Amino acid sequence: MKECSCCSTACDGGICVKKVSIFSSLDHQELVKIQSLIKHHEYQKGETIIREGDKPDCVFIINEGSVKAYKYSPDGREQILYVFAAGDFFGEQYLMGNKKAAYHVEALEATKSCMLTKSDFRKLLTLYPDIAIKIIETLDDRLAHMEQSLQSMGVRSVDARIAALLLHYADVYGSIDKDGILIRLPLSREGMANYLGIARETISRKLSLLENDNLIRTVSNKSILLLDRKALVELSGVNG
Amino acid sequence: MKECSCCSTACDGGICVKKVSIFSSLDHQELVKIQSLIKHHEYQKGETIIREGDKPDCVFIINEGSVKAYKYSPDGREQILYVFAAGDFFGEQYLMGNKKAAYHVEALEATKSCMLTKSDFRKLLTLYPDIAIKIIETLDDRLAHMEQSLQSMGVRSVDARIAALLLHYADVYGSIDKDGILIRLPLSREGMANYLGIARETISRKLSLLENDNLIRTVSNKSILLLDRKALVELSGVNG
DNA sequence: CGCGAGCTTGAACATTATCAAGGCAAGTGG
DNA sequence: CCACTTGCCTTGATAATGTTCAAGCTCGCG
């Protein structure tokens, strides 16, 4: 089993593009061909991958690690839009027109990425029409998620938003533990605050309250144990 | 010049699909063919077009009028996600998989729409690959707009959000007037409040303050005269 | 062991939501 | 043509909620 240079042992037979859903309709041979077009790069924690206003000439596929996509508001506060992890891709929106990046992308930890150039990507689109359909589906999913987030931001109380975020993290980053669900948080308190659009202090306070009520237990800054999922679901929905 | 049944005199030679950007790469003959696949429907103000949870089997293209897309939060409050007007389309996300509608769509005024069935739409996608690319571009635009909105919701003060909304409306629905820009509001105060995720009373108060400061003049419930665009731009950005 | 980044907590302050009352304008029926 | 109704908007007072500023803590790491 060959390993491609970009991948850790987790890499499946050297085909790291296999992880990406937009290529899922292709067979092994086609994947190998695409794999050969790919360049690799590794980013350190805190390193900027795309700067707002850049015109990146490739699409990024994350192999290992995670990144945050964010913008600054005029008054200097950071709004996190996405957290992308292994298997996710980003940058496709800049391949079509000649658009500038609408947000910054920064590595949250050591991150390995695969890159496909603009022209190669376009060739693939004409060669394999199924890819375009996959992309449309992915974009629709992402759009649906944004609609969900927008609704949360607009309507829900801060308590409900925090509960919803914890539940989301439990699904994506959680693992079963004897006392509950252990969540490895992708973001710091400050990061979560910037994602939810609230002050860092507020999320500290709210998490303390949740801990007092035995809904969660703070294990460390980077992980939380979810004790009472049902109560959180309740919080995320009903309570105003 | 033939008129199609769905269109008013504004309709261009019977080709109402011509208004839709996703078909812009096609020639006249192709458009005529598509036109023949289309069914028409007229909705009254307040009428529901899509209900959350439905599985609509067609894509909707608006010919005349406007609609709002919205969800209800668990506590019963309405969050408006989009306002679509003539030339816009929606419902494309339900054509791919077998997804349920993620939000309600309701006519804001008397609205004429053209509909293309799921299967016809799919056939078009395979027949004309350019359409898929146009759709990807449109979705990316919509996504970019959502990202912008999310940032506004998360970071900006209510004053800034209101200013940004007015400026946006000025661009889309405004007309030059001797005293400033006259905006025909697509939404009521309550609608704007639900779009911005704030209370109806709050937007009333804020608009009054803006009027006191001579930035705007309330003409009627449905229209506002924008007197000082520059000051609004200032408000929408700098001020916290 | 000591340092620093990131987190927590407290108190005062600012903002917005909520509740309640009233106003304005368009449309309706006598 | 006027009184009445209805829907939507405005304004005021009060309560709830989050922010900000300031101080101190804790854990991980050199």
PDB file of C-alpha atoms (C1' of nucleotides) in Angstrom, chain D:
ATOM      1  C1'  DC D   1     -70.619  60.969   4.034  1.00  0.00           C
ATOM      2  C1'  DC D   2     -69.739  59.514   8.522  1.00  0.00           C
ATOM      3  C1'  DA D   3     -69.042  56.187  12.306  1.00  0.00           C
ATOM      4  C1'  DC D   4     -66.856  51.802  12.892  1.00  0.00           C
ATOM      5  C1'  DT D   5     -63.726  48.220  12.424  1.00  0.00           C
ATOM      6  C1'  DT D   6     -59.362  46.301  11.483  1.00  0.00           C
ATOM      7  C1'  DG D   7     -54.605  46.032  10.753  1.00  0.00           C
ATOM      8  C1'  DC D   8     -50.430  47.997  11.444  1.00  0.00           C
ATOM      9  C1'  DC D   9     -47.503  51.226  13.580  1.00  0.00           C
ATOM     10  C1'  DT D  10     -45.736  54.235  17.504  1.00  0.00           C
ATOM     11  C1'  DT D  11     -44.570  55.447  22.125  1.00  0.00           C
ATOM     12  C1'  DG D  12     -43.806  54.874  27.092  1.00  0.00           C
ATOM     13  C1'  DA D  13     -42.456  52.382  31.272  1.00  0.00           C
ATOM     14  C1'  DT D  14     -40.367  48.524  33.185  1.00  0.00           C
ATOM     15  C1'  DA D  15     -37.889  44.254  33.334  1.00  0.00           C
ATOM     16  C1'  DA D  16     -34.649  41.075  31.395  1.00  0.00           C
ATOM     17  C1'  DT D  17     -30.464  40.248  29.162  1.00  0.00           C
ATOM     18  C1'  DG D  18     -25.920  40.898  27.509  1.00  0.00           C
ATOM     19  C1'  DT D  19     -21.707  43.887  27.332  1.00  0.00           C
ATOM     20  C1'  DT D  20     -17.892  46.040  29.188  1.00  0.00           C
ATOM     21  C1'  DC D  21     -14.260  46.903  32.291  1.00  0.00           C
ATOM     22  C1'  DA D  22     -11.562  45.243  35.871  1.00  0.00           C
ATOM     23  C1'  DA D  23      -9.536  41.885  38.721  1.00  0.00           C
ATOM     24  C1'  DG D  24      -8.084  37.428  39.800  1.00  0.00           C
ATOM     25  C1'  DC D  25      -7.696  32.526  38.775  1.00  0.00           C
ATOM     26  C1'  DT D  26      -5.916  27.993  36.609  1.00  0.00           C
ATOM     27  C1'  DC D  27      -3.699  24.962  33.826  1.00  0.00           C
ATOM     28  C1'  DG D  28      -0.057  23.751  30.890  1.00  0.00           C
ATOM     29  C1'  DC D  29       4.533  24.483  29.825  1.00  0.00           C
ATOM     30  C1'  DG D  30       9.234  25.926  29.870  1.00  0.00           C
TER      31       DG D  30
END
